[in-house]
Short mmCIF file of C-alpha atoms and ligand atoms in Angstrom, two decimals:
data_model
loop_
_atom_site.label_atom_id
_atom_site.label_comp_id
_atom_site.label_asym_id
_atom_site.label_seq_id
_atom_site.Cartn_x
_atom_site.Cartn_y
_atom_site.Cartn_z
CA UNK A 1 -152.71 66.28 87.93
CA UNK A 2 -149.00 65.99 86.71
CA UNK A 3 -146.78 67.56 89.15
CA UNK A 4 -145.49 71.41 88.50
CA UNK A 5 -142.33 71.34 86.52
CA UNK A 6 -140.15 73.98 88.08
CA UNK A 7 -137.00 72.74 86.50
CA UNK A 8 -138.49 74.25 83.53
CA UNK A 9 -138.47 77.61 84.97
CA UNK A 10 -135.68 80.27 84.60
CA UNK A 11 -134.71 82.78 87.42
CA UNK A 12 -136.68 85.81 87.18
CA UNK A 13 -135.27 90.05 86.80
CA UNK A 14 -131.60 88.64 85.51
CA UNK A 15 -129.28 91.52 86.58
CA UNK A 16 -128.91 92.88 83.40
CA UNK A 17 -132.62 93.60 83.05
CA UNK A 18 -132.36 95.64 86.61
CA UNK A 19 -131.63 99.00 84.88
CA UNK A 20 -133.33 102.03 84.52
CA UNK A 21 -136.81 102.51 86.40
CA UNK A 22 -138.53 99.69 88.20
CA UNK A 23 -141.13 99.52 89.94
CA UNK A 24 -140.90 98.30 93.36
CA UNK A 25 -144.39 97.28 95.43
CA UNK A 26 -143.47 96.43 98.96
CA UNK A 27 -145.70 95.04 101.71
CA UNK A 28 -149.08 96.57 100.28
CA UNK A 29 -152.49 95.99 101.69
CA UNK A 30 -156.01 96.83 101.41
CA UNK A 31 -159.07 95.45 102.98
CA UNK A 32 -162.55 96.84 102.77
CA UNK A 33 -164.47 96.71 105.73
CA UNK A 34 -162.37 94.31 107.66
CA UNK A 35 -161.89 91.93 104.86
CA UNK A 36 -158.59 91.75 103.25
CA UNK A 37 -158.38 91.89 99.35
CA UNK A 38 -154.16 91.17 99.71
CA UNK A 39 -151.73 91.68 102.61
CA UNK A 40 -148.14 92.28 103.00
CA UNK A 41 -147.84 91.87 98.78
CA UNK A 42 -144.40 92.45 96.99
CA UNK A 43 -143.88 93.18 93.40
CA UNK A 44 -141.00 94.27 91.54
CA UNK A 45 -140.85 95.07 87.61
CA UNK A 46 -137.66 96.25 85.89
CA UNK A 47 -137.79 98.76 82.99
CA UNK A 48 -139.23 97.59 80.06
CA UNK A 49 -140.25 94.53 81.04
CA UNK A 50 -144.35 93.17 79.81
CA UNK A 51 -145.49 91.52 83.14
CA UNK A 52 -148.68 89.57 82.98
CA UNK A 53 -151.15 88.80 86.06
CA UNK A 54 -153.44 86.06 86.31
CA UNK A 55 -155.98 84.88 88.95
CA UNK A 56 -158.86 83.99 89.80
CA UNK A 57 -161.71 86.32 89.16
CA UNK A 58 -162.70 88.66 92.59
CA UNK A 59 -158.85 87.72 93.77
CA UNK A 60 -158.14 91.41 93.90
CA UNK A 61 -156.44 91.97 90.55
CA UNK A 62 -158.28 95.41 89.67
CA UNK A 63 -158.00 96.60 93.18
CA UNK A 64 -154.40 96.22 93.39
CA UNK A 65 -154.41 98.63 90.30
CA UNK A 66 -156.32 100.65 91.94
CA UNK A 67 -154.60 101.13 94.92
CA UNK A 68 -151.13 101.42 92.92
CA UNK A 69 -153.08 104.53 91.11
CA UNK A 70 -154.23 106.16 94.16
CA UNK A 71 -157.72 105.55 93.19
CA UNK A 72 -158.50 103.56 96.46
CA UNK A 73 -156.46 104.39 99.29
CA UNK A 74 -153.95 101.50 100.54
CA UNK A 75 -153.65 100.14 103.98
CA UNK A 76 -149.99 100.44 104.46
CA UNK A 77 -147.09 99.75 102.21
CA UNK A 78 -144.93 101.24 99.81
CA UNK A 79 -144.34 101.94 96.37
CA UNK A 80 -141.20 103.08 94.69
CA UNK A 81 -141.08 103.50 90.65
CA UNK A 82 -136.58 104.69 89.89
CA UNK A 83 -135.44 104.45 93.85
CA UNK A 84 -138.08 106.72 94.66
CA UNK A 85 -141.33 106.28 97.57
CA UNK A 86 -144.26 107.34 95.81
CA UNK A 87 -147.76 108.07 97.44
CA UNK A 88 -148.83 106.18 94.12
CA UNK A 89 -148.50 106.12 90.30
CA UNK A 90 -150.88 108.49 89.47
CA UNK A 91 -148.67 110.70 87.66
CA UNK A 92 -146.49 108.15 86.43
CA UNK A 93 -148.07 105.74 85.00
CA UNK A 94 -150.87 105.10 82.36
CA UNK A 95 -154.12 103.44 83.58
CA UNK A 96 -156.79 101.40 81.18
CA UNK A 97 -159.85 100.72 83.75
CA UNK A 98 -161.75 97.04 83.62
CA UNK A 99 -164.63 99.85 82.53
CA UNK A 100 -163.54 101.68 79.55
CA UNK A 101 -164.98 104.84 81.76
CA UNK A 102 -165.30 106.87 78.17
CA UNK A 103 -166.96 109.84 79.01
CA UNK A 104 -170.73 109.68 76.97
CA UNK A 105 -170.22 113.45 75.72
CA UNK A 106 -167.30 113.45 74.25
CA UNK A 107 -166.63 111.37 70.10
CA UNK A 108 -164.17 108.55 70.21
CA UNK A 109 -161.81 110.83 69.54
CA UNK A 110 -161.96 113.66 71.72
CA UNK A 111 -162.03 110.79 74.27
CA UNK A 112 -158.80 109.57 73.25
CA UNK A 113 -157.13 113.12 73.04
CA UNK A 114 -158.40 113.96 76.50
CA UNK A 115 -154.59 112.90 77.90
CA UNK A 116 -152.81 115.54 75.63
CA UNK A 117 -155.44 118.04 76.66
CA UNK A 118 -155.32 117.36 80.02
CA UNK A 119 -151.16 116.54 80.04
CA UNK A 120 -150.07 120.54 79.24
CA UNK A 121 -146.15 120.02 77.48
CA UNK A 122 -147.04 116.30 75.95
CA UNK A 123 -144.34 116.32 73.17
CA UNK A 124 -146.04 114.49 70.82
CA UNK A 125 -148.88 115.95 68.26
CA UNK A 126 -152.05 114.07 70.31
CA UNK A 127 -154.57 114.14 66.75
CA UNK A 128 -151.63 112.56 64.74
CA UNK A 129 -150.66 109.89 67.46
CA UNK A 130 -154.88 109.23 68.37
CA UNK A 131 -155.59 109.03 64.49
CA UNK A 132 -152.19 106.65 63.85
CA UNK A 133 -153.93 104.02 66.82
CA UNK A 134 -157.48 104.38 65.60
CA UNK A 135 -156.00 103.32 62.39
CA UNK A 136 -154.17 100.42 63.94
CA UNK A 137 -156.52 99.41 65.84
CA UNK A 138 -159.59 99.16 63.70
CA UNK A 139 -161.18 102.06 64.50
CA UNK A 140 -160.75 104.69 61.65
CA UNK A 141 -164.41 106.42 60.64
CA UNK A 142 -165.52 106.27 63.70
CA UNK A 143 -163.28 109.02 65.24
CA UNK A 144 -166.91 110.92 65.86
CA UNK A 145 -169.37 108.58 67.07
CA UNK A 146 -170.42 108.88 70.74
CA UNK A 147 -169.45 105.82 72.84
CA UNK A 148 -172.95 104.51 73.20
CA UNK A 149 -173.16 104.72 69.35
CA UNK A 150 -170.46 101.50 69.03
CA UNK A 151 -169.82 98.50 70.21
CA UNK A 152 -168.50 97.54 73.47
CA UNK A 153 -165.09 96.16 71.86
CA UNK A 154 -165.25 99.72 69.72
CA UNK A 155 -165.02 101.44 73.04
CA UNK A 156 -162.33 99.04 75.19
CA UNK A 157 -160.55 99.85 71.83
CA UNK A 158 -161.18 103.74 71.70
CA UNK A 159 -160.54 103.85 75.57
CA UNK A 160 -156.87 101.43 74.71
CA UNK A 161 -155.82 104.41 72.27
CA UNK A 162 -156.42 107.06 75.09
CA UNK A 163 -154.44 104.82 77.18
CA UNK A 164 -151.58 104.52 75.12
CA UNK A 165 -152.04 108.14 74.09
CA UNK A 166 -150.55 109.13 77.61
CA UNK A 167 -146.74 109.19 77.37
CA UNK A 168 -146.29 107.51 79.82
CA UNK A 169 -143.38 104.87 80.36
CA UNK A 170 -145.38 102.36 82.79
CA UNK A 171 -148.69 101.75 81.60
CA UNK A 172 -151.11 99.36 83.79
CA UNK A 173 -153.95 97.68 81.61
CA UNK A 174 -156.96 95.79 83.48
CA UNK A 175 -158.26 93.36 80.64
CA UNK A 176 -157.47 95.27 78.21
CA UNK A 177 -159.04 93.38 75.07
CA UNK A 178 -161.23 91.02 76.91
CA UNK A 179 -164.42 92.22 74.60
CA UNK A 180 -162.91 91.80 71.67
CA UNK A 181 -162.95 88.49 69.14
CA UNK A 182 -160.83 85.93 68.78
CA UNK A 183 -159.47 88.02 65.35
CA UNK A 184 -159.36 91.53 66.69
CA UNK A 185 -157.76 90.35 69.70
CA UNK A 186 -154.92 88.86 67.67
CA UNK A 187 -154.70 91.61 66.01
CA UNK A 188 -154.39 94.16 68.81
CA UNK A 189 -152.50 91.73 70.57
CA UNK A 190 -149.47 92.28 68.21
CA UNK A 191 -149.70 95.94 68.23
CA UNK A 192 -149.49 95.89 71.69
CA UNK A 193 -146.57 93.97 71.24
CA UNK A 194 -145.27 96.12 68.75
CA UNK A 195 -145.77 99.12 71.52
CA UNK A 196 -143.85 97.40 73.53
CA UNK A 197 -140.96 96.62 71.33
CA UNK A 198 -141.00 99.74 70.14
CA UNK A 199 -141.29 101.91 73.01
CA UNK A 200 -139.87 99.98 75.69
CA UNK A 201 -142.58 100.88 77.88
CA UNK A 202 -142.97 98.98 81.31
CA UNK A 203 -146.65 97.00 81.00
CA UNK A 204 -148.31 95.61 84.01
CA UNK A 205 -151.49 93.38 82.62
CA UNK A 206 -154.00 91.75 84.17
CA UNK A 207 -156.14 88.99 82.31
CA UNK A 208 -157.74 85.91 82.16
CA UNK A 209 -156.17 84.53 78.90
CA UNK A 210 -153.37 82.10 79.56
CA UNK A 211 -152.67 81.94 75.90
CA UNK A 212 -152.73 86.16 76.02
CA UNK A 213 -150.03 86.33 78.64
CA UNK A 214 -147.45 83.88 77.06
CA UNK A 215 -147.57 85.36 73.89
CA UNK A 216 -147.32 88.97 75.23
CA UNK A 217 -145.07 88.95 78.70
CA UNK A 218 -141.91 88.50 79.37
CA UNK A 219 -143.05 87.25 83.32
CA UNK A 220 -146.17 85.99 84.09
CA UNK A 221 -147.40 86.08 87.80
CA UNK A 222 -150.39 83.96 88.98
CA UNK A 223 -152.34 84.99 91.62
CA UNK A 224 -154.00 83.12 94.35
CA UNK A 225 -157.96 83.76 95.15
CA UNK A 226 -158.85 85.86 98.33
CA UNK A 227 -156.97 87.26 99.98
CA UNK A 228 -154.52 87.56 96.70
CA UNK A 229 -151.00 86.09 96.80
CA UNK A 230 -148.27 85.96 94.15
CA UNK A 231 -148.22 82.04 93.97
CA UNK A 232 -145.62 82.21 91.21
CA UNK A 233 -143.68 84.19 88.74
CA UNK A 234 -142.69 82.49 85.76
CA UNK A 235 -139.91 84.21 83.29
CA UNK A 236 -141.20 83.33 79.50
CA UNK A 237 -138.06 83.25 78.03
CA UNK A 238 -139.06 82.51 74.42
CA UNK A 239 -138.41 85.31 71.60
CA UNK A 240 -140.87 87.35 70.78
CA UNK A 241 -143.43 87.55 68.46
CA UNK A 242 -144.39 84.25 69.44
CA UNK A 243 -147.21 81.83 67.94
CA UNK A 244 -149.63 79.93 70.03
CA UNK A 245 -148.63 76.82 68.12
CA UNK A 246 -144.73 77.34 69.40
CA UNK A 247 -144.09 73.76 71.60
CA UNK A 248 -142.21 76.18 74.13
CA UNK A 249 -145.49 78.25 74.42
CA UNK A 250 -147.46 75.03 74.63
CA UNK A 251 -145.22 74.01 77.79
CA UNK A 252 -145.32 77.16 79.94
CA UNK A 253 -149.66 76.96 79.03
CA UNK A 254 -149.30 73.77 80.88
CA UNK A 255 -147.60 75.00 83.63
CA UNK A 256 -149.80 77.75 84.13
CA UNK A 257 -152.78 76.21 83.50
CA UNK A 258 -151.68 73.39 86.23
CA UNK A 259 -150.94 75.91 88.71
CA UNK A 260 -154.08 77.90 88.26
CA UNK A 261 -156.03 74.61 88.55
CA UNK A 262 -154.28 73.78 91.85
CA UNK A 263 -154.75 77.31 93.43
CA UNK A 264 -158.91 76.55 92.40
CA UNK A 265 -158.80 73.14 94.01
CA UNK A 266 -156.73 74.73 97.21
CA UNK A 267 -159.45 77.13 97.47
CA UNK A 268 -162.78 75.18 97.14
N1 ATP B 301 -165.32 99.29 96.58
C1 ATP B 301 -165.41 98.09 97.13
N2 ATP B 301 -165.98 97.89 98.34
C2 ATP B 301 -166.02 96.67 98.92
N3 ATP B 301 -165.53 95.55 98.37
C3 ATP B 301 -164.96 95.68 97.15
C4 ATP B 301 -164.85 96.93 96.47
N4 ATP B 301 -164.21 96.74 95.28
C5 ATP B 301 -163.93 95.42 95.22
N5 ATP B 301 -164.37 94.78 96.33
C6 ATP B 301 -164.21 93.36 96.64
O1 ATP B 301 -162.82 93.06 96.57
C7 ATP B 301 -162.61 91.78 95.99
C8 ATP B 301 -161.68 91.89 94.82
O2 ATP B 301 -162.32 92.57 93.76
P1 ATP B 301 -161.56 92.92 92.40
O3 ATP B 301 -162.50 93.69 91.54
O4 ATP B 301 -160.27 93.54 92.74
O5 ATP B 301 -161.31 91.46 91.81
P2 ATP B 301 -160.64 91.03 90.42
O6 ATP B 301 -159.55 90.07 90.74
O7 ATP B 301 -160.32 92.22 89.62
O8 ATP B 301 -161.83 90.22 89.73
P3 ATP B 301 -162.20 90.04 88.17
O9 ATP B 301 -161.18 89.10 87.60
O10 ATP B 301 -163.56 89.42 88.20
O11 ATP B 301 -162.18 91.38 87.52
C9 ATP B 301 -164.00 91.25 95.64
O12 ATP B 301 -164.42 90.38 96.66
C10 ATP B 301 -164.86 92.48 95.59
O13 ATP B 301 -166.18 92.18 95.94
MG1 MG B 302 -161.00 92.97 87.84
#
Protein backbone atom coordinates (compact mmCIF):
# COMPACT_ATOMS: atom_id res chain seq x y z
CA UNK A 1 0.00 0.00 0.00
CA UNK A 2 1.37 3.45 -1.24
CA UNK A 3 2.20 5.54 1.63
CA UNK A 4 -0.48 8.37 2.91
CA UNK A 5 0.14 11.58 1.12
CA UNK A 6 -0.26 14.25 3.74
CA UNK A 7 1.44 16.89 1.73
CA UNK A 8 -1.70 16.80 -0.14
CA UNK A 9 -3.69 17.86 2.75
CA UNK A 10 -4.67 21.49 3.69
CA UNK A 11 -4.96 22.76 7.35
CA UNK A 12 -8.31 22.26 8.63
CA UNK A 13 -11.15 25.29 10.32
CA UNK A 14 -8.96 28.27 8.49
CA UNK A 15 -9.69 31.27 10.80
CA UNK A 16 -11.96 32.81 8.66
CA UNK A 17 -14.35 29.86 8.73
CA UNK A 18 -14.28 30.16 12.84
CA UNK A 19 -17.32 32.51 12.94
CA UNK A 20 -20.61 32.27 14.09
CA UNK A 21 -21.74 28.97 16.01
CA UNK A 22 -19.53 25.93 16.23
CA UNK A 23 -19.82 23.17 17.70
CA UNK A 24 -17.28 22.17 20.10
CA UNK A 25 -17.16 18.21 21.45
CA UNK A 26 -14.54 17.95 24.12
CA UNK A 27 -13.27 14.82 25.88
CA UNK A 28 -16.62 12.72 25.39
CA UNK A 29 -17.10 9.15 26.38
CA UNK A 30 -19.46 6.40 26.57
CA UNK A 31 -19.09 2.79 27.30
CA UNK A 32 -21.83 0.28 27.82
CA UNK A 33 -21.31 -2.11 30.36
CA UNK A 34 -17.65 -1.60 30.88
CA UNK A 35 -16.79 -1.53 27.28
CA UNK A 36 -15.86 1.68 25.76
CA UNK A 37 -17.57 2.75 22.40
CA UNK A 38 -14.95 6.15 22.34
CA UNK A 39 -12.99 7.91 25.11
CA UNK A 40 -11.66 11.27 25.70
CA UNK A 41 -13.04 12.27 21.81
CA UNK A 42 -12.72 15.95 20.48
CA UNK A 43 -14.61 17.46 17.69
CA UNK A 44 -14.97 20.85 16.56
CA UNK A 45 -17.23 22.13 13.50
CA UNK A 46 -17.46 25.82 12.54
CA UNK A 47 -20.73 27.32 11.21
CA UNK A 48 -21.74 26.19 8.10
CA UNK A 49 -19.39 23.85 7.49
CA UNK A 50 -20.71 19.90 5.79
CA UNK A 51 -18.50 17.53 7.92
CA UNK A 52 -18.49 13.93 6.86
CA UNK A 53 -17.67 10.78 9.21
CA UNK A 54 -16.45 7.59 8.13
CA UNK A 55 -15.53 4.29 9.89
CA UNK A 56 -15.78 1.19 10.23
CA UNK A 57 -19.15 -0.29 10.82
CA UNK A 58 -19.93 -0.97 14.96
CA UNK A 59 -16.96 1.84 15.51
CA UNK A 60 -19.45 3.92 17.40
CA UNK A 61 -20.58 6.38 14.72
CA UNK A 62 -24.47 6.28 15.63
CA UNK A 63 -23.75 6.27 19.27
CA UNK A 64 -21.74 9.29 19.24
CA UNK A 65 -24.96 10.89 17.69
CA UNK A 66 -26.68 9.65 20.12
CA UNK A 67 -24.99 10.75 22.95
CA UNK A 68 -24.52 14.38 21.31
CA UNK A 69 -28.61 14.26 21.24
CA UNK A 70 -29.07 13.24 24.70
CA UNK A 71 -30.59 10.08 23.59
CA UNK A 72 -27.98 7.91 25.51
CA UNK A 73 -26.47 9.46 28.37
CA UNK A 74 -22.54 10.29 28.05
CA UNK A 75 -19.86 9.28 30.40
CA UNK A 76 -18.24 12.57 30.94
CA UNK A 77 -17.36 15.35 28.61
CA UNK A 78 -18.59 18.39 27.21
CA UNK A 79 -20.36 19.91 24.52
CA UNK A 80 -20.56 23.53 23.58
CA UNK A 81 -22.59 24.66 20.24
CA UNK A 82 -21.82 29.31 20.11
CA UNK A 83 -19.40 29.39 23.45
CA UNK A 84 -22.01 27.77 25.28
CA UNK A 85 -21.86 24.08 27.64
CA UNK A 86 -24.78 22.26 26.64
CA UNK A 87 -26.22 19.09 28.45
CA UNK A 88 -26.66 18.08 24.64
CA UNK A 89 -28.13 19.15 21.27
CA UNK A 90 -31.41 18.15 21.70
CA UNK A 91 -32.92 21.39 21.16
CA UNK A 92 -30.48 22.58 18.83
CA UNK A 93 -29.95 20.50 16.43
CA UNK A 94 -31.85 18.31 13.83
CA UNK A 95 -31.49 14.49 14.13
CA UNK A 96 -32.15 11.79 11.06
CA UNK A 97 -31.89 8.25 13.02
CA UNK A 98 -29.93 5.12 11.15
CA UNK A 99 -33.90 3.90 11.56
CA UNK A 100 -36.13 6.23 9.83
CA UNK A 101 -38.28 5.74 13.30
CA UNK A 102 -41.56 7.03 11.13
CA UNK A 103 -44.26 6.55 13.32
CA UNK A 104 -46.73 3.56 11.49
CA UNK A 105 -49.97 5.78 12.21
CA UNK A 106 -49.30 8.69 10.90
CA UNK A 107 -49.17 9.34 6.26
CA UNK A 108 -45.82 10.39 4.97
CA UNK A 109 -46.82 13.54 5.47
CA UNK A 110 -48.14 14.08 8.74
CA UNK A 111 -44.84 12.33 9.59
CA UNK A 112 -42.87 14.94 8.08
CA UNK A 113 -44.98 17.89 9.60
CA UNK A 114 -44.71 16.36 13.04
CA UNK A 115 -41.55 19.04 13.73
CA UNK A 116 -43.79 22.16 12.99
CA UNK A 117 -46.48 20.59 15.12
CA UNK A 118 -44.44 19.73 17.73
CA UNK A 119 -41.91 23.11 17.33
CA UNK A 120 -44.88 25.84 18.55
CA UNK A 121 -43.47 29.51 16.72
CA UNK A 122 -41.64 27.55 13.59
CA UNK A 123 -41.65 30.55 11.14
CA UNK A 124 -42.00 28.80 8.22
CA UNK A 125 -45.53 27.40 6.70
CA UNK A 126 -44.61 23.38 7.61
CA UNK A 127 -47.35 21.91 4.55
CA UNK A 128 -45.66 24.33 2.01
CA UNK A 129 -41.95 23.55 3.10
CA UNK A 130 -42.95 19.33 3.61
CA UNK A 131 -44.80 19.44 0.12
CA UNK A 132 -41.68 21.66 -1.62
CA UNK A 133 -39.14 18.42 -0.27
CA UNK A 134 -41.55 15.66 -1.13
CA UNK A 135 -41.45 17.24 -4.47
CA UNK A 136 -37.69 17.39 -4.53
CA UNK A 137 -37.14 14.49 -3.33
CA UNK A 138 -39.25 12.10 -5.30
CA UNK A 139 -41.89 11.67 -3.19
CA UNK A 140 -44.98 13.70 -4.42
CA UNK A 141 -48.41 11.34 -4.44
CA UNK A 142 -47.47 9.64 -1.82
CA UNK A 143 -47.94 12.41 0.84
CA UNK A 144 -50.79 9.81 2.33
CA UNK A 145 -49.55 6.42 2.27
CA UNK A 146 -48.67 4.83 5.65
CA UNK A 147 -44.93 4.03 6.00
CA UNK A 148 -45.33 0.30 5.72
CA UNK A 149 -47.26 1.01 2.44
CA UNK A 150 -43.67 2.20 0.59
CA UNK A 151 -40.53 1.33 0.17
CA UNK A 152 -37.77 1.44 2.55
CA UNK A 153 -35.85 4.27 0.45
CA UNK A 154 -39.64 6.00 0.29
CA UNK A 155 -39.43 6.19 4.03
CA UNK A 156 -35.41 7.18 4.73
CA UNK A 157 -36.70 9.80 2.16
CA UNK A 158 -40.08 10.82 3.93
CA UNK A 159 -38.19 10.62 7.37
CA UNK A 160 -35.02 13.10 5.41
CA UNK A 161 -37.93 15.75 4.71
CA UNK A 162 -39.05 15.67 8.46
CA UNK A 163 -35.49 16.10 9.19
CA UNK A 164 -34.86 18.98 7.22
CA UNK A 165 -38.34 20.22 8.07
CA UNK A 166 -36.91 21.20 11.61
CA UNK A 167 -35.34 24.68 11.41
CA UNK A 168 -32.76 23.89 12.73
CA UNK A 169 -29.16 25.32 11.91
CA UNK A 170 -27.05 22.02 12.84
CA UNK A 171 -28.59 19.08 11.54
CA UNK A 172 -26.87 15.50 12.32
CA UNK A 173 -27.78 12.76 9.62
CA UNK A 174 -26.85 8.92 10.37
CA UNK A 175 -26.79 7.40 6.72
CA UNK A 176 -28.97 9.38 5.51
CA UNK A 177 -29.57 7.88 1.86
CA UNK A 178 -27.91 4.60 2.35
CA UNK A 179 -31.29 2.71 0.94
CA UNK A 180 -31.55 4.52 -1.84
CA UNK A 181 -30.09 3.70 -5.65
CA UNK A 182 -27.29 4.64 -7.23
CA UNK A 183 -29.80 7.41 -9.23
CA UNK A 184 -31.91 8.63 -6.37
CA UNK A 185 -28.95 8.95 -4.31
CA UNK A 186 -27.39 11.32 -6.83
CA UNK A 187 -30.16 12.96 -6.96
CA UNK A 188 -30.79 13.67 -3.28
CA UNK A 189 -27.28 14.01 -2.93
CA UNK A 190 -27.37 17.43 -4.76
CA UNK A 191 -30.31 18.68 -2.97
CA UNK A 192 -28.68 18.12 0.04
CA UNK A 193 -26.06 20.05 -1.31
CA UNK A 194 -28.23 22.59 -2.47
CA UNK A 195 -29.59 22.76 1.41
CA UNK A 196 -26.51 23.37 2.32
CA UNK A 197 -25.56 26.10 0.00
CA UNK A 198 -28.52 27.56 0.46
CA UNK A 199 -29.10 27.57 4.02
CA UNK A 200 -25.78 27.49 5.43
CA UNK A 201 -26.77 24.97 7.81
CA UNK A 202 -23.97 23.14 9.89
CA UNK A 203 -24.22 19.13 8.70
CA UNK A 204 -22.58 16.46 10.68
CA UNK A 205 -22.88 13.02 8.41
CA UNK A 206 -22.07 9.80 9.01
CA UNK A 207 -21.69 7.19 6.06
CA UNK A 208 -20.08 4.56 4.46
CA UNK A 209 -19.71 6.10 0.92
CA UNK A 210 -16.27 7.49 0.31
CA UNK A 211 -17.41 8.83 -2.99
CA UNK A 212 -20.68 10.43 -0.84
CA UNK A 213 -18.45 12.35 1.52
CA UNK A 214 -16.07 14.01 -1.08
CA UNK A 215 -18.65 15.17 -3.14
CA UNK A 216 -20.77 16.54 -0.22
CA UNK A 217 -18.23 17.82 2.79
CA UNK A 218 -16.16 20.31 3.13
CA UNK A 219 -13.99 17.97 6.00
CA UNK A 220 -14.08 14.51 6.08
CA UNK A 221 -13.10 12.66 9.39
CA UNK A 222 -12.28 8.90 9.43
CA UNK A 223 -12.81 7.02 12.26
CA UNK A 224 -10.92 4.21 13.76
CA UNK A 225 -12.86 0.76 14.80
CA UNK A 226 -13.53 0.14 18.61
CA UNK A 227 -13.05 2.03 20.71
CA UNK A 228 -13.60 5.02 17.96
CA UNK A 229 -10.82 7.56 17.30
CA UNK A 230 -10.64 10.50 14.90
CA UNK A 231 -7.64 9.03 12.85
CA UNK A 232 -7.79 11.99 10.49
CA UNK A 233 -9.54 15.04 9.27
CA UNK A 234 -9.05 15.87 5.83
CA UNK A 235 -10.21 19.56 4.48
CA UNK A 236 -11.76 18.85 0.74
CA UNK A 237 -10.91 21.94 -0.61
CA UNK A 238 -12.35 21.51 -4.12
CA UNK A 239 -15.46 23.81 -5.25
CA UNK A 240 -18.53 22.59 -4.96
CA UNK A 241 -20.84 20.88 -6.87
CA UNK A 242 -18.28 18.50 -7.60
CA UNK A 243 -18.31 15.33 -10.05
CA UNK A 244 -17.02 11.97 -9.12
CA UNK A 245 -14.97 12.03 -12.30
CA UNK A 246 -13.06 15.45 -10.97
CA UNK A 247 -9.03 14.13 -10.77
CA UNK A 248 -8.97 16.24 -7.40
CA UNK A 249 -11.94 14.07 -6.12
CA UNK A 250 -10.22 10.98 -7.48
CA UNK A 251 -7.05 11.91 -5.22
CA UNK A 252 -8.61 12.63 -1.81
CA UNK A 253 -10.81 8.87 -2.67
CA UNK A 254 -7.36 7.52 -2.59
CA UNK A 255 -6.35 8.95 0.39
CA UNK A 256 -9.28 7.98 2.17
CA UNK A 257 -9.69 4.84 0.91
CA UNK A 258 -5.81 4.12 1.93
CA UNK A 259 -6.37 5.26 5.31
CA UNK A 260 -9.53 3.34 5.91
CA UNK A 261 -7.72 0.23 4.59
CA UNK A 262 -4.86 0.77 7.06
CA UNK A 263 -7.14 1.42 10.15
CA UNK A 264 -8.86 -2.37 8.92
CA UNK A 265 -5.46 -3.97 8.68
CA UNK A 266 -4.37 -2.17 12.24
CA UNK A 267 -7.35 -3.70 13.64
CA UNK A 268 -7.48 -7.38 12.44
N1 LIG B 1 -27.67 0.09 23.61
C1 LIG B 1 -26.53 -0.58 23.51
N2 LIG B 1 -26.11 -1.42 24.48
C2 LIG B 1 -24.94 -2.07 24.40
N3 LIG B 1 -24.08 -1.96 23.37
C3 LIG B 1 -24.45 -1.14 22.36
C4 LIG B 1 -25.67 -0.41 22.37
N4 LIG B 1 -25.75 0.34 21.23
C5 LIG B 1 -24.62 0.08 20.54
N5 LIG B 1 -23.84 -0.81 21.21
C6 LIG B 1 -22.52 -1.29 20.79
O1 LIG B 1 -21.69 -0.15 20.57
C7 LIG B 1 -20.85 -0.36 19.44
C8 LIG B 1 -21.02 0.76 18.46
O2 LIG B 1 -22.31 0.69 17.87
P1 LIG B 1 -22.82 1.79 16.84
O3 LIG B 1 -24.22 1.44 16.47
O4 LIG B 1 -22.58 3.11 17.43
O5 LIG B 1 -21.82 1.56 15.61
P2 LIG B 1 -21.79 2.27 14.19
O6 LIG B 1 -20.42 2.80 14.00
O7 LIG B 1 -22.92 3.21 14.06
O8 LIG B 1 -21.99 1.03 13.20
P3 LIG B 1 -22.70 0.96 11.75
O9 LIG B 1 -21.75 1.62 10.79
O10 LIG B 1 -22.82 -0.50 11.49
O11 LIG B 1 -24.02 1.65 11.83
C9 LIG B 1 -21.22 -1.74 18.89
O12 LIG B 1 -20.28 -2.67 19.37
C10 LIG B 1 -22.58 -2.01 19.45
O13 LIG B 1 -22.80 -3.38 19.63
MG1 LIG C 1 -24.59 3.27 12.87
Amino acid sequence: MRPFDKSFLTPTCPAQREVGNILKVTQLSKSFTGLSVFKNLNLEVPNGVFCALIGPSGCGKSTFFDVLMGVLPMDSGEISWGGRSVNDLKHIAAYMQQKDLLLPWFSLEENALLPAKILKGQKKDGRKAVRDLFARFGLSGFENYLPHQVSGGMRQRAALVRTLTFDRELVLLDEPLSALDALTRSILQEELLNLQLEFGKTVLMITHDVEEALLLADDVVILSSSPMRLLERIHITSAKPRRPSDPEIGRYKEIVLSELKRELTVAQ
